[in-house]
Amino acid sequence: MSSVGNDVKPTGRGGGGGRGGGRGGGGSSSKKESILELAKLVDSNVRVKCLGGRELRGTLRGYDELVNLVLDDCEEFLRDPEDPERITNQTRRLGLVVIRGTQVSLVSPDEGTEEIANPFLGAGEEEEE
């Protein structure tokens, strides 16, 4: 049966359009506090690891709630040409950069970090240096 001439339109799921529309949260008006504490890293040197394996080092100048980052005096660590998975100590200068938050997987202070042996590799599976 068709409803020719009927002005009633199906409302679907909620009629708000889009995917979810408004901000839920069960009616609470307080803003949820971010688990990230990037404020204490502003104006200090940080190391950023991105999806895809790219690693950057620079001075954190700013960020937002989407973890978009602004790095000044930024350097990118170059990959080993023989092993693209391996990062070398060679760098190239990039200057002032904006990193999209969707690409950021790790932000850490540059000082006080060191690489440790992988505890999940078996005794016979040690990584080659």
CSV table of C-alpha atoms in Angstrom, one decimal:
chain,number,residue,atom,x,y,z
A,1,MET,CA,0.0,0.0,0.0
A,2,SER,CA,1.3,3.4,-0.8
A,3,SER,CA,0.4,6.6,0.9
A,4,VAL,CA,0.1,9.0,-2.0
A,5,GLY,CA,-0.8,12.4,-0.8
A,6,ASN,CA,-0.1,11.7,2.8
A,7,ASP,CA,2.0,14.5,4.4
A,8,VAL,CA,3.2,12.4,7.3
A,9,LYS,CA,6.9,11.7,7.1
A,10,PRO,CA,8.6,8.8,9.0
A,11,THR,CA,10.7,10.2,11.9
A,12,GLY,CA,13.2,7.4,11.9
A,13,ARG,CA,15.4,7.2,15.0
A,14,GLY,CA,15.0,10.4,16.9
A,15,GLY,CA,14.6,12.8,14.1
A,16,GLY,CA,17.6,14.8,15.1
A,17,GLY,CA,19.6,14.1,12.0
A,18,GLY,CA,23.2,13.1,12.0
A,19,ARG,CA,24.9,10.7,14.4
A,20,GLY,CA,23.8,11.3,17.9
A,21,GLY,CA,23.4,15.1,17.5
A,22,GLY,CA,23.6,16.8,20.9
A,23,ARG,CA,25.9,16.3,23.8
A,24,GLY,CA,24.7,13.5,26.0
A,25,GLY,CA,26.1,12.9,29.5
A,26,GLY,CA,22.9,12.2,31.3
A,27,GLY,CA,22.0,15.8,32.0
A,28,SER,CA,25.1,16.7,34.1
A,29,SER,CA,26.3,20.2,33.2
A,30,SER,CA,29.8,19.9,34.6
A,31,LYS,CA,32.6,19.5,32.1
A,32,LYS,CA,34.5,16.3,32.3
A,33,GLU,CA,38.2,16.8,33.3
A,34,SER,CA,40.7,15.6,30.8
A,35,ILE,CA,42.9,12.7,31.7
A,36,LEU,CA,45.8,14.3,29.8
A,37,GLU,CA,48.0,16.7,31.7
A,38,LEU,CA,49.6,18.5,28.8
A,39,ALA,CA,49.5,21.8,30.6
A,40,LYS,CA,52.5,20.9,32.7
A,41,LEU,CA,54.5,20.2,29.5
A,42,VAL,CA,53.9,23.5,27.8
A,43,ASP,CA,57.1,25.4,27.0
A,44,SER,CA,59.2,22.2,27.7
A,45,ASN,CA,60.8,19.8,25.2
A,46,VAL,CA,58.6,16.8,24.4
A,47,ARG,CA,58.9,13.7,22.2
A,48,VAL,CA,55.8,12.8,20.1
A,49,LYS,CA,55.2,9.4,18.5
A,50,CYS,CA,52.6,9.4,15.7
A,51,LEU,CA,50.6,6.7,14.1
A,52,GLY,CA,52.6,5.3,11.2
A,53,GLY,CA,55.9,5.4,13.2
A,54,ARG,CA,57.0,9.0,12.8
A,55,GLU,CA,58.7,10.5,15.8
A,56,LEU,CA,59.2,14.2,16.5
A,57,ARG,CA,60.9,16.3,19.2
A,58,GLY,CA,60.3,19.9,19.9
A,59,THR,CA,59.1,22.5,22.4
A,60,LEU,CA,55.3,22.2,23.1
A,61,ARG,CA,53.8,25.6,22.6
A,62,GLY,CA,50.1,24.7,22.7
A,63,TYR,CA,47.4,22.1,22.4
A,64,ASP,CA,43.6,21.7,22.5
A,65,GLU,CA,41.0,19.2,23.6
A,66,LEU,CA,41.5,17.2,20.5
A,67,VAL,CA,45.2,16.8,21.3
A,68,ASN,CA,46.2,18.9,18.3
A,69,LEU,CA,49.7,20.0,19.2
A,70,VAL,CA,51.9,22.9,18.2
A,71,LEU,CA,55.6,22.2,18.4
A,72,ASP,CA,58.3,24.8,17.9
A,73,ASP,CA,62.0,24.1,16.9
A,74,CYS,CA,60.7,20.7,15.9
A,75,GLU,CA,62.9,17.9,14.6
A,76,GLU,CA,61.9,14.6,13.0
A,77,PHE,CA,63.8,11.5,13.6
A,78,LEU,CA,64.7,9.8,10.4
A,79,ARG,CA,64.2,6.1,9.6
A,80,ASP,CA,66.9,3.7,8.8
A,81,PRO,CA,66.9,3.3,4.9
A,82,GLU,CA,67.6,-0.5,5.3
A,83,ASP,CA,64.9,-1.1,7.9
A,84,PRO,CA,62.0,1.4,7.7
A,85,GLU,CA,60.7,0.2,11.1
A,86,ARG,CA,63.8,1.4,12.9
A,87,ILE,CA,64.3,5.0,13.9
A,88,THR,CA,67.8,6.5,13.8
A,89,ASN,CA,69.4,9.3,15.8
A,90,GLN,CA,69.6,11.4,12.6
A,91,THR,CA,67.2,14.3,12.5
A,92,ARG,CA,65.9,16.9,10.1
A,93,ARG,CA,64.7,20.3,11.2
A,94,LEU,CA,61.1,21.1,10.6
A,95,GLY,CA,60.7,24.4,12.6
A,96,LEU,CA,57.1,25.3,13.8
A,97,VAL,CA,54.6,22.4,13.2
A,98,VAL,CA,51.0,21.6,14.0
A,99,ILE,CA,50.3,17.9,14.6
A,100,ARG,CA,46.8,16.7,14.2
A,101,GLY,CA,45.5,14.9,17.3
A,102,THR,CA,44.2,12.0,15.4
A,103,GLN,CA,47.8,11.1,14.5
A,104,VAL,CA,49.3,11.4,18.0
A,105,SER,CA,49.8,8.1,19.9
A,106,LEU,CA,52.3,9.3,22.6
A,107,VAL,CA,53.4,12.5,24.1
A,108,SER,CA,56.2,12.4,26.7
A,109,PRO,CA,58.8,14.7,28.2
A,110,ASP,CA,62.1,14.5,26.3
A,111,GLU,CA,64.2,14.7,29.5
A,112,GLY,CA,64.3,11.6,31.6
A,113,THR,CA,63.2,9.1,29.0
A,114,GLU,CA,65.3,6.1,28.0
A,115,GLU,CA,64.8,3.1,25.9
A,116,ILE,CA,64.5,-0.2,27.7
A,117,ALA,CA,64.7,-3.9,26.6
A,118,ASN,CA,61.4,-5.3,25.5
A,119,PRO,CA,60.2,-7.5,28.4
A,120,PHE,CA,57.8,-9.4,26.2
A,121,LEU,CA,60.4,-10.9,23.9
A,122,GLY,CA,61.6,-14.4,24.9
A,123,ALA,CA,65.2,-15.1,25.8
A,124,GLY,CA,65.9,-16.4,22.2
A,125,GLU,CA,64.1,-13.5,20.5
A,126,GLU,CA,66.3,-10.6,21.5
A,127,GLU,CA,66.1,-7.7,19.0
A,128,GLU,CA,69.1,-7.0,16.9
A,129,GLU,CA,70.8,-3.7,17.6
